[in-house]
mmCIF file of C-alpha atoms in Angstrom:
data_model
loop_
_atom_site.group_PDB
_atom_site.id
_atom_site.type_symbol
_atom_site.label_atom_id
_atom_site.label_comp_id
_atom_site.label_asym_id
_atom_site.label_seq_id
_atom_site.Cartn_x
_atom_site.Cartn_y
_atom_site.Cartn_z
ATOM 1 C CA UNK S 1 -4.056 63.256 -13.856
ATOM 2 C CA UNK S 2 -2.825 60.573 -16.055
ATOM 3 C CA UNK S 3 -1.205 62.381 -18.858
ATOM 4 C CA UNK S 4 1.678 60.292 -19.107
ATOM 5 C CA UNK S 5 -0.093 57.144 -19.643
ATOM 6 C CA UNK S 6 -0.928 58.606 -23.227
ATOM 7 C CA UNK S 7 2.847 59.858 -23.614
ATOM 8 C CA UNK S 8 4.023 56.269 -22.656
ATOM 9 C CA UNK S 9 1.884 54.673 -25.116
ATOM 10 C CA UNK S 10 3.672 56.056 -28.351
ATOM 11 C CA UNK S 11 7.109 54.371 -27.316
ATOM 12 C CA UNK S 12 5.619 50.816 -26.692
ATOM 13 C CA UNK S 13 4.624 50.406 -30.164
ATOM 14 C CA UNK S 14 8.528 50.252 -31.220
ATOM 15 C CA UNK S 15 9.529 48.259 -28.585
ATOM 16 C CA UNK S 16 11.676 45.305 -29.892
ATOM 17 C CA UNK S 17 9.375 41.807 -30.303
ATOM 18 C CA UNK S 18 6.079 43.964 -30.128
ATOM 19 C CA UNK S 19 6.326 46.264 -33.305
ATOM 20 C CA UNK S 20 8.922 45.123 -35.636
ATOM 21 C CA UNK S 21 8.123 42.887 -38.772
ATOM 22 C CA UNK S 22 9.452 39.646 -38.888
ATOM 23 C CA UNK S 23 10.668 39.747 -35.172
ATOM 24 C CA UNK S 24 9.674 37.096 -32.515
ATOM 25 C CA UNK S 25 7.907 37.614 -29.398
ATOM 26 C CA UNK S 26 8.662 36.133 -26.155
ATOM 27 C CA UNK S 27 6.979 32.882 -26.819
ATOM 28 C CA UNK S 28 9.033 32.469 -30.002
ATOM 29 C CA UNK S 29 6.381 32.735 -32.620
ATOM 30 C CA UNK S 30 6.227 35.384 -35.006
ATOM 31 C CA UNK S 31 3.548 38.410 -34.389
ATOM 32 C CA UNK S 32 1.498 38.560 -37.219
ATOM 33 C CA UNK S 33 -0.009 41.968 -38.656
ATOM 34 C CA UNK S 34 -3.188 41.337 -36.803
ATOM 35 C CA UNK S 35 -1.760 41.012 -33.624
ATOM 36 C CA UNK S 36 0.071 44.414 -34.090
ATOM 37 C CA UNK S 37 -3.180 46.337 -35.043
ATOM 38 C CA UNK S 38 -4.782 45.043 -31.899
ATOM 39 C CA UNK S 39 -1.801 46.083 -29.589
ATOM 40 C CA UNK S 40 -2.137 49.435 -31.189
ATOM 41 C CA UNK S 41 -6.064 49.468 -30.781
ATOM 42 C CA UNK S 42 -5.728 48.556 -27.020
ATOM 43 C CA UNK S 43 -3.111 51.124 -26.156
ATOM 44 C CA UNK S 44 -4.839 53.782 -27.997
ATOM 45 C CA UNK S 45 -8.055 53.054 -26.313
ATOM 46 C CA UNK S 46 -6.762 52.507 -22.757
ATOM 47 C CA UNK S 47 -4.575 55.575 -22.975
ATOM 48 C CA UNK S 48 -7.506 58.097 -24.240
ATOM 49 C CA UNK S 49 -10.273 56.646 -22.188
ATOM 50 C CA UNK S 50 -8.271 56.456 -18.982
ATOM 51 C CA UNK S 51 -6.683 59.867 -19.084
ATOM 52 C CA UNK S 52 -10.187 61.078 -20.050
ATOM 53 C CA UNK S 53 -11.732 59.126 -17.328
ATOM 54 C CA UNK S 54 -9.230 60.624 -15.037
ATOM 55 C CA UNK S 55 -9.093 64.100 -15.955
ATOM 56 C CA UNK S 56 -12.679 65.077 -14.281
ATOM 57 C CA UNK S 57 -12.221 68.355 -14.016
ATOM 58 C CA UNK S 58 -15.376 69.099 -11.906
ATOM 59 C CA UNK S 59 -14.743 66.214 -9.700
ATOM 60 C CA UNK S 60 -17.850 64.531 -11.213
ATOM 61 C CA UNK S 61 -19.534 62.043 -9.206
ATOM 62 C CA UNK S 62 -19.532 58.320 -10.585
ATOM 63 C CA UNK S 63 -22.514 56.118 -11.043
ATOM 64 C CA UNK S 64 -21.958 52.450 -11.565
ATOM 65 C CA UNK S 65 -24.870 51.617 -13.267
ATOM 66 C CA UNK S 66 -27.566 52.968 -15.752
ATOM 67 C CA UNK S 67 -30.050 52.792 -12.958
ATOM 68 C CA UNK S 68 -27.966 54.837 -10.992
ATOM 69 C CA UNK S 69 -27.089 57.278 -13.567
ATOM 70 C CA UNK S 70 -31.037 57.740 -14.487
ATOM 71 C CA UNK S 71 -31.841 58.077 -10.573
ATOM 72 C CA UNK S 72 -29.220 60.704 -9.711
ATOM 73 C CA UNK S 73 -29.552 64.190 -8.910
ATOM 74 C CA UNK S 74 -26.402 66.129 -10.102
ATOM 75 C CA UNK S 75 -28.220 69.549 -9.557
ATOM 76 C CA UNK S 76 -26.397 70.238 -6.159
ATOM 77 C CA UNK S 77 -22.737 69.593 -7.939
ATOM 78 C CA UNK S 78 -23.666 72.279 -10.918
ATOM 79 C CA UNK S 79 -24.050 74.598 -7.676
ATOM 80 C CA UNK S 80 -21.114 73.752 -5.978
ATOM 81 C CA UNK S 81 -18.647 73.318 -8.764
ATOM 82 C CA UNK S 82 -20.299 75.133 -11.791
ATOM 83 C CA UNK S 83 -19.096 73.474 -15.176
ATOM 84 C CA UNK S 84 -18.522 76.506 -16.804
ATOM 85 C CA UNK S 85 -15.739 77.875 -14.512
ATOM 86 C CA UNK S 86 -12.589 78.024 -16.171
ATOM 87 C CA UNK S 87 -9.725 76.172 -14.760
ATOM 88 C CA UNK S 88 -5.813 75.964 -16.436
ATOM 89 C CA UNK S 89 -5.898 72.313 -15.651
ATOM 90 C CA UNK S 90 -8.922 72.043 -18.141
ATOM 91 C CA UNK S 91 -6.297 72.560 -20.905
ATOM 92 C CA UNK S 92 -3.720 69.948 -20.057
ATOM 93 C CA UNK S 93 -5.474 66.718 -21.741
ATOM 94 C CA UNK S 94 -6.832 68.545 -24.921
ATOM 95 C CA UNK S 95 -3.794 70.516 -25.712
ATOM 96 C CA UNK S 96 -1.538 67.433 -24.845
ATOM 97 C CA UNK S 97 -3.329 65.289 -27.266
ATOM 98 C CA UNK S 98 -3.193 68.125 -29.991
ATOM 99 C CA UNK S 99 0.617 68.488 -29.518
ATOM 100 C CA UNK S 100 1.217 65.046 -29.576
ATOM 101 C CA UNK S 101 -0.945 64.823 -32.885
ATOM 102 C CA UNK S 102 0.688 67.828 -34.393
ATOM 103 C CA UNK S 103 4.504 66.434 -33.502
ATOM 104 C CA UNK S 104 3.234 63.264 -35.613
ATOM 105 C CA UNK S 105 2.729 65.717 -38.739
ATOM 106 C CA UNK S 106 6.689 66.404 -38.580
ATOM 107 C CA UNK S 107 8.457 63.806 -36.872
ATOM 108 C CA UNK S 108 10.007 61.101 -39.055
ATOM 109 C CA UNK S 109 9.846 58.555 -36.504
ATOM 110 C CA UNK S 110 6.383 58.850 -35.968
ATOM 111 C CA UNK S 111 5.826 58.679 -39.633
ATOM 112 C CA UNK S 112 7.178 55.476 -40.031
ATOM 113 C CA UNK S 113 4.685 54.508 -36.999
ATOM 114 C CA UNK S 114 1.628 55.740 -38.435
ATOM 115 C CA UNK S 115 2.653 54.424 -42.094
ATOM 116 C CA UNK S 116 3.464 50.810 -40.554
ATOM 117 C CA UNK S 117 -0.055 50.708 -38.834
ATOM 118 C CA UNK S 118 -1.746 52.004 -41.927
ATOM 119 C CA UNK S 119 0.041 49.082 -43.817
ATOM 120 C CA UNK S 120 -1.224 46.374 -40.809
ATOM 121 C CA UNK S 121 -4.569 47.614 -41.147
ATOM 122 C CA UNK S 122 -4.827 47.307 -44.591
ATOM 123 C CA UNK S 123 -3.212 43.761 -45.018
ATOM 124 C CA UNK S 124 -5.869 42.740 -42.388
ATOM 125 C CA UNK S 125 -8.767 44.829 -44.173
ATOM 126 C CA UNK S 126 -8.288 43.908 -47.726
ATOM 127 C CA UNK S 127 -11.227 45.765 -49.839
ATOM 128 C CA UNK S 128 -13.528 44.934 -46.878
ATOM 129 C CA UNK S 129 -14.266 49.037 -45.967
ATOM 130 C CA UNK S 130 -17.166 49.608 -42.801
ATOM 131 C CA UNK S 131 -18.477 53.737 -43.332
ATOM 132 C CA UNK S 132 -20.534 53.477 -40.201
ATOM 133 C CA UNK S 133 -18.459 56.208 -38.883
ATOM 134 C CA UNK S 134 -19.663 58.611 -41.035
ATOM 135 C CA UNK S 135 -23.626 58.383 -38.940
ATOM 136 C CA UNK S 136 -21.878 56.882 -35.856
ATOM 137 C CA UNK S 137 -19.732 60.167 -35.163
ATOM 138 C CA UNK S 138 -23.178 62.109 -34.144
ATOM 139 C CA UNK S 139 -24.359 59.373 -31.584
ATOM 140 C CA UNK S 140 -22.638 60.920 -28.934
ATOM 141 C CA UNK S 141 -23.979 64.649 -29.560
ATOM 142 C CA UNK S 142 -27.582 63.359 -29.910
ATOM 143 C CA UNK S 143 -27.031 61.176 -26.778
ATOM 144 C CA UNK S 144 -25.862 64.710 -24.816
ATOM 145 C CA UNK S 145 -29.145 66.180 -25.979
ATOM 146 C CA UNK S 146 -31.760 63.758 -25.541
ATOM 147 C CA UNK S 147 -30.959 61.674 -22.527
ATOM 148 C CA UNK S 148 -32.259 64.395 -20.072
ATOM 149 C CA UNK S 149 -35.427 64.226 -22.114
ATOM 150 C CA UNK S 150 -35.558 60.241 -21.468
ATOM 151 C CA UNK S 151 -35.412 60.942 -17.870
ATOM 152 C CA UNK S 152 -31.618 60.608 -17.370
ATOM 153 C CA UNK S 153 -30.602 63.854 -14.750
ATOM 154 C CA UNK S 154 -28.315 65.855 -16.257
ATOM 155 C CA UNK S 155 -26.335 69.032 -14.702
ATOM 156 C CA UNK S 156 -27.987 71.671 -17.005
ATOM 157 C CA UNK S 157 -31.558 72.177 -18.476
ATOM 158 C CA UNK S 158 -32.208 71.242 -22.402
ATOM 159 C CA UNK S 159 -31.598 74.998 -23.637
ATOM 160 C CA UNK S 160 -28.397 75.247 -21.552
ATOM 161 C CA UNK S 161 -27.155 71.789 -23.331
ATOM 162 C CA UNK S 162 -28.328 73.188 -26.685
ATOM 163 C CA UNK S 163 -26.211 76.144 -26.150
ATOM 164 C CA UNK S 164 -23.292 74.550 -25.084
ATOM 165 C CA UNK S 165 -23.550 71.911 -28.008
ATOM 166 C CA UNK S 166 -24.101 74.481 -30.373
ATOM 167 C CA UNK S 167 -21.255 76.700 -29.251
ATOM 168 C CA UNK S 168 -19.121 73.732 -29.102
ATOM 169 C CA UNK S 169 -19.770 72.839 -32.577
ATOM 170 C CA UNK S 170 -18.867 76.324 -33.937
ATOM 171 C CA UNK S 171 -15.588 76.275 -32.012
ATOM 172 C CA UNK S 172 -14.999 72.657 -33.144
ATOM 173 C CA UNK S 173 -15.714 73.606 -36.810
ATOM 174 C CA UNK S 174 -13.619 76.932 -36.705
ATOM 175 C CA UNK S 175 -10.395 74.601 -35.205
ATOM 176 C CA UNK S 176 -10.677 71.681 -37.358
ATOM 177 C CA UNK S 177 -10.948 73.390 -40.696
ATOM 178 C CA UNK S 178 -8.139 76.150 -39.537
ATOM 179 C CA UNK S 179 -5.914 72.711 -39.052
ATOM 180 C CA UNK S 180 -6.921 71.060 -42.175
ATOM 181 C CA UNK S 181 -6.415 74.414 -44.618
ATOM 182 C CA UNK S 182 -2.827 75.114 -42.691
ATOM 183 C CA UNK S 183 -1.304 71.775 -42.429
ATOM 184 C CA UNK S 184 -2.599 70.322 -45.808
ATOM 185 C CA UNK S 185 -1.744 66.498 -44.597
ATOM 186 C CA UNK S 186 -2.333 64.059 -47.542
ATOM 187 C CA UNK S 187 -5.197 61.507 -46.179
ATOM 188 C CA UNK S 188 -3.599 57.934 -45.990
ATOM 189 C CA UNK S 189 -5.694 57.146 -49.228
ATOM 190 C CA UNK S 190 -4.144 60.004 -51.048
ATOM 191 C CA UNK S 191 -7.758 61.484 -51.851
ATOM 192 C CA UNK S 192 -7.320 64.715 -50.769
ATOM 193 C CA UNK S 193 -4.813 66.747 -48.504
ATOM 194 C CA UNK S 194 -6.838 67.714 -45.277
ATOM 195 C CA UNK S 195 -6.160 64.855 -43.175
ATOM 196 C CA UNK S 196 -5.268 66.772 -40.164
ATOM 197 C CA UNK S 197 -6.780 66.749 -37.677
ATOM 198 C CA UNK S 198 -9.860 64.024 -37.879
ATOM 199 C CA UNK S 199 -13.254 65.959 -38.059
ATOM 200 C CA UNK S 200 -15.255 63.030 -37.505
ATOM 201 C CA UNK S 201 -13.265 62.213 -34.445
ATOM 202 C CA UNK S 202 -13.348 65.479 -33.208
ATOM 203 C CA UNK S 203 -17.227 65.215 -33.392
ATOM 204 C CA UNK S 204 -17.339 62.176 -31.588
ATOM 205 C CA UNK S 205 -14.711 63.233 -28.836
ATOM 206 C CA UNK S 206 -16.480 66.465 -28.296
ATOM 207 C CA UNK S 207 -19.786 64.767 -27.563
ATOM 208 C CA UNK S 208 -18.480 62.186 -25.503
ATOM 209 C CA UNK S 209 -16.912 65.089 -23.163
ATOM 210 C CA UNK S 210 -20.383 66.703 -23.100
ATOM 211 C CA UNK S 211 -22.209 63.394 -22.099
ATOM 212 C CA UNK S 212 -19.218 63.110 -19.305
ATOM 213 C CA UNK S 213 -19.993 66.246 -18.157
ATOM 214 C CA UNK S 214 -23.397 66.274 -18.309
ATOM 215 C CA UNK S 215 -24.736 62.707 -16.883
ATOM 216 C CA UNK S 216 -21.173 60.954 -15.436
ATOM 217 C CA UNK S 217 -20.267 57.708 -14.499
ATOM 218 C CA UNK S 218 -21.257 54.934 -16.807
ATOM 219 C CA UNK S 219 -22.739 57.284 -19.193
ATOM 220 C CA UNK S 220 -19.830 59.201 -20.218
ATOM 221 C CA UNK S 221 -17.443 56.234 -20.370
ATOM 222 C CA UNK S 222 -19.858 54.442 -23.029
ATOM 223 C CA UNK S 223 -19.761 57.532 -24.747
ATOM 224 C CA UNK S 224 -16.041 57.466 -24.695
ATOM 225 C CA UNK S 225 -15.955 54.163 -25.807
ATOM 226 C CA UNK S 226 -18.090 55.131 -28.707
ATOM 227 C CA UNK S 227 -15.696 58.159 -29.873
ATOM 228 C CA UNK S 228 -13.148 55.761 -29.624
ATOM 229 C CA UNK S 229 -14.578 53.383 -31.535
ATOM 230 C CA UNK S 230 -15.263 56.103 -34.365
ATOM 231 C CA UNK S 231 -11.491 56.897 -34.229
ATOM 232 C CA UNK S 232 -10.541 53.354 -35.202
ATOM 233 C CA UNK S 233 -12.951 53.331 -37.759
ATOM 234 C CA UNK S 234 -11.091 56.204 -39.676
ATOM 235 C CA UNK S 235 -8.089 54.188 -39.005
ATOM 236 C CA UNK S 236 -9.445 51.090 -40.627
ATOM 237 C CA UNK S 237 -10.988 53.040 -43.396
ATOM 238 C CA UNK S 238 -7.836 54.473 -44.659
ATOM 239 C CA UNK S 239 -9.302 58.094 -44.230
ATOM 240 C CA UNK S 240 -6.883 59.041 -41.390
ATOM 241 C CA UNK S 241 -3.590 58.827 -39.588
ATOM 242 C CA UNK S 242 -2.758 57.526 -36.072
ATOM 243 C CA UNK S 243 -1.833 61.273 -35.297
ATOM 244 C CA UNK S 244 -4.796 62.675 -36.978
ATOM 245 C CA UNK S 245 -7.330 60.835 -34.524
ATOM 246 C CA UNK S 246 -5.386 61.650 -31.577
ATOM 247 C CA UNK S 247 -5.448 65.415 -32.273
ATOM 248 C CA UNK S 248 -9.310 64.968 -33.483
ATOM 249 C CA UNK S 249 -9.884 63.660 -30.042
ATOM 250 C CA UNK S 250 -8.075 66.636 -28.423
ATOM 251 C CA UNK S 251 -9.762 69.364 -30.703
ATOM 252 C CA UNK S 252 -13.508 67.466 -29.534
ATOM 253 C CA UNK S 253 -12.577 67.552 -25.626
ATOM 254 C CA UNK S 254 -11.302 71.473 -26.215
ATOM 255 C CA UNK S 255 -14.590 72.340 -28.284
ATOM 256 C CA UNK S 256 -16.563 70.833 -25.636
ATOM 257 C CA UNK S 257 -14.857 72.963 -22.710
ATOM 258 C CA UNK S 258 -15.164 75.890 -24.730
ATOM 259 C CA UNK S 259 -19.051 75.465 -24.930
ATOM 260 C CA UNK S 260 -19.198 75.499 -21.231
ATOM 261 C CA UNK S 261 -16.624 78.347 -20.804
ATOM 262 C CA UNK S 262 -19.049 80.158 -22.959
ATOM 263 C CA UNK S 263 -22.458 79.682 -21.240
ATOM 264 C CA UNK S 264 -22.303 82.155 -18.610
ATOM 265 C CA UNK S 265 -22.106 84.945 -21.654
ATOM 266 C CA UNK S 266 -25.076 83.065 -23.268
ATOM 267 C CA UNK S 267 -26.994 83.111 -20.171
ATOM 268 C CA UNK S 268 -26.808 86.919 -19.710
ATOM 269 C CA UNK S 269 -27.402 87.306 -23.574
ATOM 270 C CA UNK S 270 -30.749 85.673 -23.533
ATOM 271 C CA UNK S 271 -31.983 86.840 -19.991
ATOM 272 C CA UNK S 272 -31.799 83.143 -18.815
ATOM 273 C CA UNK S 273 -30.956 84.409 -15.156
ATOM 274 C CA UNK S 274 -33.789 86.905 -15.283
ATOM 275 C CA UNK S 275 -36.711 84.655 -15.400
ATOM 276 C CA UNK S 276 -37.922 81.103 -15.849
ATOM 277 C CA UNK S 277 -41.241 80.985 -17.763
ATOM 278 C CA UNK S 278 -43.677 78.030 -18.063
ATOM 279 C CA UNK S 279 -46.725 77.693 -20.041
ATOM 280 C CA UNK S 280 -49.226 75.288 -19.570
ATOM 281 C CA UNK S 281 -52.373 74.016 -21.026
ATOM 282 C CA UNK S 282 -55.323 74.287 -18.543
ATOM 283 C CA UNK S 283 -58.421 71.975 -18.755
ATOM 284 C CA UNK S 284 -61.018 71.771 -16.102
ATOM 285 C CA UNK S 285 -64.494 69.346 -15.587
ATOM 286 C CA UNK S 286 -66.574 72.072 -17.011
ATOM 287 C CA UNK S 287 -65.181 72.372 -20.693
ATOM 288 C CA UNK S 288 -62.915 75.354 -20.128
ATOM 289 C CA UNK S 289 -59.910 75.402 -22.070
ATOM 290 C CA UNK S 290 -57.102 78.108 -21.448
ATOM 291 C CA UNK S 291 -53.178 78.499 -21.104
ATOM 292 C CA UNK S 292 -51.730 79.350 -17.781
ATOM 293 C CA UNK S 293 -48.461 81.511 -17.939
ATOM 294 C CA UNK S 294 -45.855 80.928 -14.605
ATOM 295 C CA UNK S 295 -43.222 83.440 -14.401
ATOM 296 C CA UNK S 296 -40.291 83.090 -11.423
ATOM 297 C CA UNK S 297 -38.145 85.847 -10.977
#
């Protein structure tokens, strides 16, 4: 567990010569706003993806290429280490992210950091906005459902992936909206008071955690890279503060875990443990057509 990576990244932003305006770096040249923005972006990407990648709650086996990912059968792991088994350590990463994000709402020092970052991004962006995040936020979620249909081996069946995704989405919606209507934080562009936490970021990281859990390896890392890009776009488009996307990432990961924790109850509710039913069309050379049903108990 490398949660300390994330905790250490915030103070780095205020190190003399790396964040302060008008100060000089070690080479004697003045850092521009763009340098500081990219420093923050790299730190954000490193912290979130490194922590997420090293917080494999189920010890998921890595696959080092898409071909390996598509050819790897993870069904044996689903039996030995069920994804839906609750462990307290699964709460460490998401609750830490949510705590840091909440801290940023009320702490003055964090407030100055996020304001500086907002201003620096504004200077770099000008009037050139890029609203692809409104659509790309759903990409990891869609990948979780469809990749198994395209031949990539998953830990759960399609109906179970759909159930987990739906449950996680409901949990995420409840948590995000509770935060928005309770905290009522003003957005950076002053358009509304529903900035905390970031719903777009929560959606993206929820999907990324589902992909990581189902497919692992490069598939999971790619999904987390996309989710981090969504978080960066929310900052770039002046829709959220830094702490909003940090908390949103935590909410998304926690929601995905809730989806898996409730899967056993859904199996019992829908009777998925009782039988496995398959209905197939039957055609023979004599021109006979029919339907065959196979039920496994």
